[in-house]
Short mmCIF file of C-alpha atoms in Angstrom, two decimals:
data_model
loop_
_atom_site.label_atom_id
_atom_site.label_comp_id
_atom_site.label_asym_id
_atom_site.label_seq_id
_atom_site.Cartn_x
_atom_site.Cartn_y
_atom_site.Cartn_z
CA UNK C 1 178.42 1.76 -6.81
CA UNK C 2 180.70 0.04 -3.77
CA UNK C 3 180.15 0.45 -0.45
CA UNK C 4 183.46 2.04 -0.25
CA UNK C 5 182.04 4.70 -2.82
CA UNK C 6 178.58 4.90 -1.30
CA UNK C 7 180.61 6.00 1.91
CA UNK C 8 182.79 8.36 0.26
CA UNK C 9 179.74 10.20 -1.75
CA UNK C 10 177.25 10.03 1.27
CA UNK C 11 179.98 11.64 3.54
CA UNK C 12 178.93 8.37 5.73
CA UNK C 13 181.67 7.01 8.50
CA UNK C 14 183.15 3.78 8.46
CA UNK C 15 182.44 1.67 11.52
CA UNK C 16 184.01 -1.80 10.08
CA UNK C 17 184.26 -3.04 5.83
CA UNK C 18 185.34 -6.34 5.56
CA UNK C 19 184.22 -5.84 2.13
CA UNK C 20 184.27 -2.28 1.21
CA UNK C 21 184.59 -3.36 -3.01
CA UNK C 22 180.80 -4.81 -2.29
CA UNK C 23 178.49 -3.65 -5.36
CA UNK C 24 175.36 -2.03 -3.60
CA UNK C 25 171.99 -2.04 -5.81
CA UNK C 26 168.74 -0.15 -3.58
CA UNK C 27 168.68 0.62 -0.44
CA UNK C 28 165.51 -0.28 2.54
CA UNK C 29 164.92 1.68 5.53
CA UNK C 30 163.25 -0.18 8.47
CA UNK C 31 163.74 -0.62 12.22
CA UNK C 32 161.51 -3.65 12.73
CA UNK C 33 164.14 -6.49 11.94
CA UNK C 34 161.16 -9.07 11.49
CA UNK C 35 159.85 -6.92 8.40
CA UNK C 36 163.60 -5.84 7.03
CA UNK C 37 164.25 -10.12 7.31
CA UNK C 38 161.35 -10.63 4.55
CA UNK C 39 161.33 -7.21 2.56
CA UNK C 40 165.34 -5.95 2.42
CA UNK C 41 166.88 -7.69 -0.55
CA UNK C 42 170.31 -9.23 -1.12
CA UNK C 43 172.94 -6.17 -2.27
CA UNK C 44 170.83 -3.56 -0.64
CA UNK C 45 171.93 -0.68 2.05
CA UNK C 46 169.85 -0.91 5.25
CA UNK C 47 169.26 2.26 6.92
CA UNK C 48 167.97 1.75 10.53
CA UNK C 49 168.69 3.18 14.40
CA UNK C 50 168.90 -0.57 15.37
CA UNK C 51 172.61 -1.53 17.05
CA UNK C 52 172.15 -5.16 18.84
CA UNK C 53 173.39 -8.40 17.60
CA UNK C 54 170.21 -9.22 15.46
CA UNK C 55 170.89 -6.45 13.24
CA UNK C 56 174.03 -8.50 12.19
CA UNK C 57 172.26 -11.64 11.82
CA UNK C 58 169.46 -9.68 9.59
CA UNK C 59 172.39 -8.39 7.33
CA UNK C 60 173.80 -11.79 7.49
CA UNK C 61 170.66 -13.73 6.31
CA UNK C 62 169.00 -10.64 4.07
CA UNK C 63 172.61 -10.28 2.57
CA UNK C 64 172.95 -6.65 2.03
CA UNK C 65 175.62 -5.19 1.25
CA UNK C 66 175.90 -2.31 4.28
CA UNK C 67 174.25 -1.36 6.96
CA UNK C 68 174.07 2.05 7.39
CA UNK C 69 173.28 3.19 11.52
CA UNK C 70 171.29 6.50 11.47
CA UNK C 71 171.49 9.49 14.24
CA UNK C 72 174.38 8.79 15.88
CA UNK C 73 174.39 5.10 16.66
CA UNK C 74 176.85 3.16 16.81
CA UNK C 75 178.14 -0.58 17.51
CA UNK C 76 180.25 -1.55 20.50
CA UNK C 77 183.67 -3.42 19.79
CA UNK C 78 182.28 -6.64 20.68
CA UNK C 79 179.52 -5.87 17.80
CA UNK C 80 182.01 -4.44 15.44
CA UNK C 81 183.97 -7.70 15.82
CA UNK C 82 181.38 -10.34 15.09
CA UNK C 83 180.14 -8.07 11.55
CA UNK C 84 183.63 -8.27 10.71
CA UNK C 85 183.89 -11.75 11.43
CA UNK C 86 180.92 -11.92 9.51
CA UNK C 87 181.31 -9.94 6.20
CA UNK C 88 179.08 -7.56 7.40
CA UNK C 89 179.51 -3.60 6.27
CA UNK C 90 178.55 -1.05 8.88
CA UNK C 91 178.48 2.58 7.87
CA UNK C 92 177.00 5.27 10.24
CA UNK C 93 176.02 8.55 10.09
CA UNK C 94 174.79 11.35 12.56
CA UNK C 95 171.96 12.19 10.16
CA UNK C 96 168.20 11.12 10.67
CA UNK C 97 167.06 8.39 8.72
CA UNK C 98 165.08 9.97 6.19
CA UNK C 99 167.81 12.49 5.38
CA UNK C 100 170.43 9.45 5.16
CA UNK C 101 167.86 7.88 2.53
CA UNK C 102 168.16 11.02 1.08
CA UNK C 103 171.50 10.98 0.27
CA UNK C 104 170.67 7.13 -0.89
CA UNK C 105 168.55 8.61 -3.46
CA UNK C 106 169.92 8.53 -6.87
CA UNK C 107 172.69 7.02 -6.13
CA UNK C 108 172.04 2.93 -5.46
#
């Protein structure tokens, strides 16, 4: 599945997809970017409540394929523009974590 389709099926909202055709394989759910760094792997979508620049560098160096902000958060434009800059995907949601891994379930 693409992020692009992930998006669509999870009713998620797009807040920037450089690369929305990205094939996304698991998904990890974690807030504490030291343990997401060592334990998220490459093509995964992140779920997590995090929005400061070190949840783009995570992405960047963990290589997932989305990250998906939980309950509402969101990224300012100054954020927005260095994932896109970046390659990073950034879905969001107003759903709780849990419930957004949820809708992960089955489907990545």
């Amino acid at each position: 599945m693409t992020v692009n389709e992930l998006m669509t099926a999870c009713n998620f909202d797009a807040v920037c997809l450089p690369d929305s055709e990205r094939e996304v394989h698991g998904a990890y759910i974690g807030d504490l970017l030291s343990w997401v760094m060592g334990r998220a792997q490459e093509d995964n979508a992140w779920v997590t409540i995090m929005s400061n620049i070190n949840v783009i560098a995570v992405a960047s160096l963990s290589d997932v394929a989305c990250v998906i902000l939980a309950e509402g958060v969101t990224l300012d434009d100054e954020l927005k523009a260095t994932a896109e800059q970046k390659g990073i995907n950034v879905l969001k949601t107003e759903l709780p974590a849990f419930e957004a891994a949820q809708l992960l379930s089955g489907k990545v």
